[in-house]
């Protein structure tokens, strides 16, 4: 059985939803680099970066990198529709998946861990790095929205990998609030994808609404 490493609020949401589309058997281990415990020990043993999502395949092969995991699942389970079958649509999905991973997800790594990208980082400098990376992230989402049309899904006729990754990664660092005013149609599209009956329960689990204070 496949094993997915991830936790609430993480990019494992996209992979969990994708695994449900495949219908394959898998189990989830609660793990993240910021959650010390047995899950993290297990995660570190398979992925030295200790990043999630990480997926251990049936044959013991380790997959990290969300775009690669999604492309692999699309290839291994073609009936899932994760990757479009038509060559042109598949090419655009590949472009979109790598765009989100290489540009948007990478910017979030800078926002979350500015000290990894600088030396002698005091809090004021860390905050300037975070602010700059966040501005860049929001521009990157604007360009994504302008570049990848929904027909009616980002992956084409069916819900696919690109929809799942875009919905997940746009959850962070104020991107949704930005898009709601900067690209309202794209923002509405993300909400529509998340309302899909397969996606909605997964996102409710990974992105629960904040608890009211008191
Ligand atoms: N390049 C990876 C990035 C994964 C990533 O940064 N995941 C975050 C959680 S959403 C993480 O595990 N961060 C912890 C860390 O880097 O220590 C991907 O595309 O999947």
CSV table of C-alpha atoms and ligand atoms in Angstrom, one decimal:
chain,number,residue,atom,x,y,z
A,1,UNK,CA,0.0,0.0,0.0
A,2,UNK,CA,1.3,3.5,-0.8
A,3,UNK,CA,2.2,5.8,2.1
A,4,UNK,CA,1.6,9.5,2.0
A,5,UNK,CA,3.5,11.7,4.4
A,6,UNK,CA,1.8,15.0,5.2
A,7,UNK,CA,-0.1,17.0,7.7
A,8,UNK,CA,-2.9,19.6,8.1
A,9,UNK,CA,-2.3,22.7,6.0
A,10,UNK,CA,0.4,21.1,3.9
A,11,UNK,CA,0.8,20.3,0.2
A,12,UNK,CA,-0.2,16.7,0.9
A,13,UNK,CA,-3.7,17.9,0.4
A,14,UNK,CA,-3.1,17.9,-3.4
A,15,UNK,CA,-1.7,14.4,-3.3
A,16,UNK,CA,-4.4,13.0,-1.0
A,17,UNK,CA,-7.1,14.3,-3.4
A,18,UNK,CA,-5.2,12.9,-6.4
A,19,UNK,CA,-4.9,9.5,-4.7
A,20,UNK,CA,-8.6,9.5,-4.1
A,21,UNK,CA,-9.1,10.1,-7.9
A,22,UNK,CA,-6.9,7.1,-8.6
A,23,UNK,CA,-8.9,4.8,-6.3
A,24,UNK,CA,-5.7,3.2,-5.2
A,25,UNK,CA,-5.1,2.0,-1.6
A,26,UNK,CA,-2.9,4.3,0.6
A,27,UNK,CA,-2.4,5.3,4.1
A,28,UNK,CA,-1.4,8.7,5.5
A,29,UNK,CA,1.4,9.3,8.1
A,30,UNK,CA,1.0,12.6,10.0
A,31,UNK,CA,4.5,14.2,9.5
A,32,UNK,CA,6.1,17.5,8.9
A,33,UNK,CA,9.5,19.1,9.5
A,34,UNK,CA,7.9,21.4,12.1
A,35,UNK,CA,6.2,18.5,14.0
A,36,UNK,CA,8.8,16.5,15.9
A,37,UNK,CA,7.8,12.9,16.6
A,38,UNK,CA,7.8,9.4,15.1
A,39,UNK,CA,6.1,10.7,11.9
A,40,UNK,CA,9.0,13.1,11.2
A,41,UNK,CA,11.6,10.4,12.0
A,42,UNK,CA,9.9,8.1,9.4
A,43,UNK,CA,9.7,10.9,6.9
A,44,UNK,CA,13.3,11.9,7.3
A,45,UNK,CA,14.3,8.3,6.7
A,46,UNK,CA,12.7,8.4,3.2
A,47,UNK,CA,13.3,12.0,2.3
A,48,UNK,CA,16.4,13.8,3.6
A,49,UNK,CA,14.7,17.2,3.1
A,50,UNK,CA,11.9,16.0,5.4
A,51,UNK,CA,9.5,17.9,3.2
A,52,UNK,CA,5.9,17.0,2.6
A,53,UNK,CA,4.2,15.8,0.4
A,54,UNK,CA,6.3,12.6,0.2
A,55,UNK,CA,4.8,9.4,-1.2
A,56,UNK,CA,6.3,6.0,-0.9
A,57,UNK,CA,5.1,3.8,-3.7
A,58,UNK,CA,4.0,0.2,-3.6
A,59,UNK,CA,7.4,-1.0,-4.8
A,60,UNK,CA,9.1,1.1,-2.0
A,61,UNK,CA,10.2,3.8,-4.4
A,62,UNK,CA,10.2,7.3,-2.9
A,63,UNK,CA,8.5,10.2,-4.6
A,64,UNK,CA,8.9,13.8,-3.4
A,65,UNK,CA,8.2,17.0,-5.3
A,66,UNK,CA,4.5,17.5,-5.6
A,67,UNK,CA,4.5,18.1,-9.4
A,68,UNK,CA,6.4,14.9,-10.0
A,69,UNK,CA,4.2,12.9,-7.7
A,70,UNK,CA,1.1,14.2,-9.5
A,71,UNK,CA,2.5,13.5,-13.0
A,72,UNK,CA,3.5,10.0,-11.8
A,73,UNK,CA,0.1,9.2,-10.5
A,74,UNK,CA,-1.5,10.5,-13.7
A,75,UNK,CA,0.8,8.1,-15.7
A,76,UNK,CA,0.3,5.2,-13.4
A,77,UNK,CA,-3.5,5.6,-13.2
A,78,UNK,CA,-4.6,7.0,-16.6
A,79,UNK,CA,-8.3,6.5,-15.9
A,80,UNK,CA,-8.0,9.0,-13.1
A,81,UNK,CA,-7.8,11.9,-15.6
A,82,UNK,CA,-5.1,13.5,-13.4
A,83,UNK,CA,-3.1,14.1,-16.6
A,84,UNK,CA,-5.0,14.8,-19.8
A,85,UNK,CA,-4.6,12.2,-22.5
A,86,UNK,CA,-4.4,14.6,-25.5
A,87,UNK,CA,-0.8,15.7,-26.2
A,88,UNK,CA,-1.5,19.4,-26.3
A,89,UNK,CA,-3.5,19.5,-23.1
A,90,UNK,CA,-1.0,17.3,-21.4
A,91,UNK,CA,1.8,19.7,-22.4
A,92,UNK,CA,-0.1,22.6,-20.8
A,93,UNK,CA,-0.7,20.6,-17.7
A,94,UNK,CA,3.0,19.8,-17.5
A,95,UNK,CA,3.8,23.5,-17.9
A,96,UNK,CA,1.3,24.5,-15.3
A,97,UNK,CA,2.5,22.0,-12.7
A,98,UNK,CA,6.1,22.9,-13.1
A,99,UNK,CA,5.2,26.6,-13.0
A,100,UNK,CA,3.4,26.2,-9.7
A,101,UNK,CA,6.1,24.1,-8.2
A,102,UNK,CA,9.1,26.0,-9.4
A,103,UNK,CA,7.7,29.5,-9.0
A,104,UNK,CA,4.9,29.6,-6.4
A,105,UNK,CA,5.8,26.7,-4.1
A,106,UNK,CA,9.4,27.8,-4.1
A,107,UNK,CA,8.5,31.4,-3.1
A,108,UNK,CA,6.6,29.9,-0.1
A,109,UNK,CA,9.8,28.1,0.9
A,110,UNK,CA,11.5,31.5,1.1
A,111,UNK,CA,8.6,33.1,3.0
A,112,UNK,CA,8.5,30.2,5.5
A,113,UNK,CA,12.2,30.0,6.0
A,114,UNK,CA,13.9,33.3,5.0
A,115,UNK,CA,17.0,32.4,7.1
A,116,UNK,CA,17.8,29.5,4.7
A,117,UNK,CA,18.4,32.0,1.9
A,118,UNK,CA,20.5,34.6,3.7
A,119,UNK,CA,23.3,34.9,6.2
A,120,UNK,CA,23.2,36.7,9.5
A,121,UNK,CA,19.4,37.1,9.2
A,122,UNK,CA,17.9,39.2,12.0
A,123,UNK,CA,14.2,39.6,12.3
A,124,UNK,CA,14.0,42.9,10.4
A,125,UNK,CA,15.9,41.4,7.4
A,126,UNK,CA,13.8,38.2,7.6
A,127,UNK,CA,10.6,40.3,7.4
A,128,UNK,CA,11.9,42.2,4.4
A,129,UNK,CA,12.7,38.9,2.6
A,130,UNK,CA,9.2,37.6,3.5
A,131,UNK,CA,7.6,40.8,2.2
A,132,UNK,CA,9.5,40.8,-1.0
A,133,UNK,CA,8.9,37.1,-1.7
A,134,UNK,CA,5.2,37.5,-0.9
A,135,UNK,CA,4.8,40.3,-3.4
A,136,UNK,CA,6.6,38.2,-6.0
A,137,UNK,CA,4.3,35.2,-5.1
A,138,UNK,CA,1.2,37.3,-5.7
A,139,UNK,CA,2.6,38.5,-9.1
A,140,UNK,CA,3.3,34.9,-10.0
A,141,UNK,CA,-0.3,33.9,-9.3
A,142,UNK,CA,-1.6,36.9,-11.4
A,143,UNK,CA,0.6,35.6,-14.3
A,144,UNK,CA,-0.6,32.0,-13.8
A,145,UNK,CA,-4.3,33.2,-13.9
A,146,UNK,CA,-3.6,35.1,-17.1
A,147,UNK,CA,-1.7,32.2,-18.7
A,148,UNK,CA,-3.7,29.1,-17.9
A,149,UNK,CA,-7.3,29.2,-19.0
A,150,UNK,CA,-10.0,26.9,-17.4
A,151,UNK,CA,-11.8,24.8,-20.0
A,152,UNK,CA,-13.7,24.3,-17.7
A,153,UNK,CA,-10.9,22.9,-15.4
A,154,UNK,CA,-7.3,24.0,-15.5
A,155,UNK,CA,-6.5,20.4,-16.7
A,156,UNK,CA,-9.1,20.6,-19.4
A,157,UNK,CA,-12.4,18.8,-19.6
A,158,UNK,CA,-11.9,16.9,-16.3
A,159,UNK,CA,-10.7,17.7,-12.8
A,160,UNK,CA,-6.9,17.0,-12.9
A,161,UNK,CA,-3.6,17.4,-11.3
A,162,UNK,CA,-3.1,21.1,-12.2
A,163,UNK,CA,-6.4,21.9,-10.5
A,164,UNK,CA,-5.4,20.2,-7.3
A,165,UNK,CA,-2.0,21.8,-7.1
A,166,UNK,CA,-3.2,25.3,-8.0
A,167,UNK,CA,-5.9,25.1,-5.3
A,168,UNK,CA,-3.5,23.8,-2.7
A,169,UNK,CA,-0.5,26.1,-3.3
A,170,UNK,CA,-2.7,29.2,-3.6
A,171,UNK,CA,-4.0,28.6,-0.1
A,172,UNK,CA,-0.8,30.1,1.4
A,173,UNK,CA,0.8,33.5,2.1
A,174,UNK,CA,-2.3,35.6,1.3
A,175,UNK,CA,-2.5,34.5,-2.3
A,176,UNK,CA,-6.3,33.9,-2.2
A,177,UNK,CA,-7.1,37.3,-0.6
A,178,UNK,CA,-4.9,38.9,-3.3
A,179,UNK,CA,-6.5,37.0,-6.1
A,180,UNK,CA,-10.0,37.8,-4.9
A,181,UNK,CA,-9.4,41.4,-5.9
A,182,UNK,CA,-6.7,41.1,-8.5
A,183,UNK,CA,-8.1,38.1,-10.5
A,184,UNK,CA,-11.7,37.6,-9.3
A,185,UNK,CA,-12.6,35.1,-12.0
A,186,UNK,CA,-9.6,32.9,-11.3
A,187,UNK,CA,-10.4,33.2,-7.6
A,188,UNK,CA,-14.0,32.0,-8.3
A,189,UNK,CA,-12.6,29.2,-10.4
A,190,UNK,CA,-10.4,27.9,-7.5
A,191,UNK,CA,-13.5,28.0,-5.2
A,192,UNK,CA,-15.5,26.1,-7.8
A,193,UNK,CA,-12.8,23.4,-8.1
A,194,UNK,CA,-12.6,23.1,-4.3
A,195,UNK,CA,-16.4,22.5,-4.2
A,196,UNK,CA,-16.0,19.4,-6.3
A,197,UNK,CA,-17.5,16.5,-4.3
A,198,UNK,CA,-14.2,14.6,-4.4
A,199,UNK,CA,-12.0,17.6,-3.5
A,200,UNK,CA,-14.3,19.3,-0.8
A,201,UNK,CA,-13.9,16.6,1.9
A,202,UNK,CA,-10.1,16.5,1.4
A,203,UNK,CA,-9.7,20.2,1.7
A,204,UNK,CA,-12.1,20.4,4.7
A,205,UNK,CA,-9.7,17.9,6.4
A,206,UNK,CA,-6.4,19.6,5.4
A,207,UNK,CA,-7.6,23.3,5.7
A,208,UNK,CA,-10.2,23.3,8.5
A,209,UNK,CA,-11.7,26.8,9.2
A,210,UNK,CA,-9.8,28.6,12.0
A,211,UNK,CA,-11.4,28.0,15.4
A,212,UNK,CA,-13.3,31.0,16.9
A,213,UNK,CA,-11.3,32.5,19.8
A,214,UNK,CA,-12.6,32.0,23.4
B,1,LIG,N1,9.6,21.3,-3.8
B,1,LIG,C1,8.6,20.7,-2.9
B,1,LIG,C2,8.3,21.6,-1.8
B,1,LIG,C3,7.6,20.9,-0.6
B,1,LIG,C4,7.5,21.8,0.6
B,1,LIG,O1,8.2,22.9,0.7
B,1,LIG,N2,6.7,21.4,1.5
B,1,LIG,C5,6.6,22.1,2.8
B,1,LIG,C6,5.2,21.9,3.4
B,1,LIG,S1,3.8,22.4,2.4
B,1,LIG,C7,7.6,21.5,3.8
B,1,LIG,O2,7.6,20.3,4.0
B,1,LIG,N3,8.4,22.4,4.4
B,1,LIG,C8,9.2,22.1,5.5
B,1,LIG,C9,10.6,22.4,5.3
B,1,LIG,O3,11.1,22.7,4.2
B,1,LIG,O4,11.4,22.2,6.3
B,1,LIG,C10,7.3,20.3,-3.6
B,1,LIG,O5,7.1,20.9,-4.7
B,1,LIG,O6,6.6,19.4,-3.2
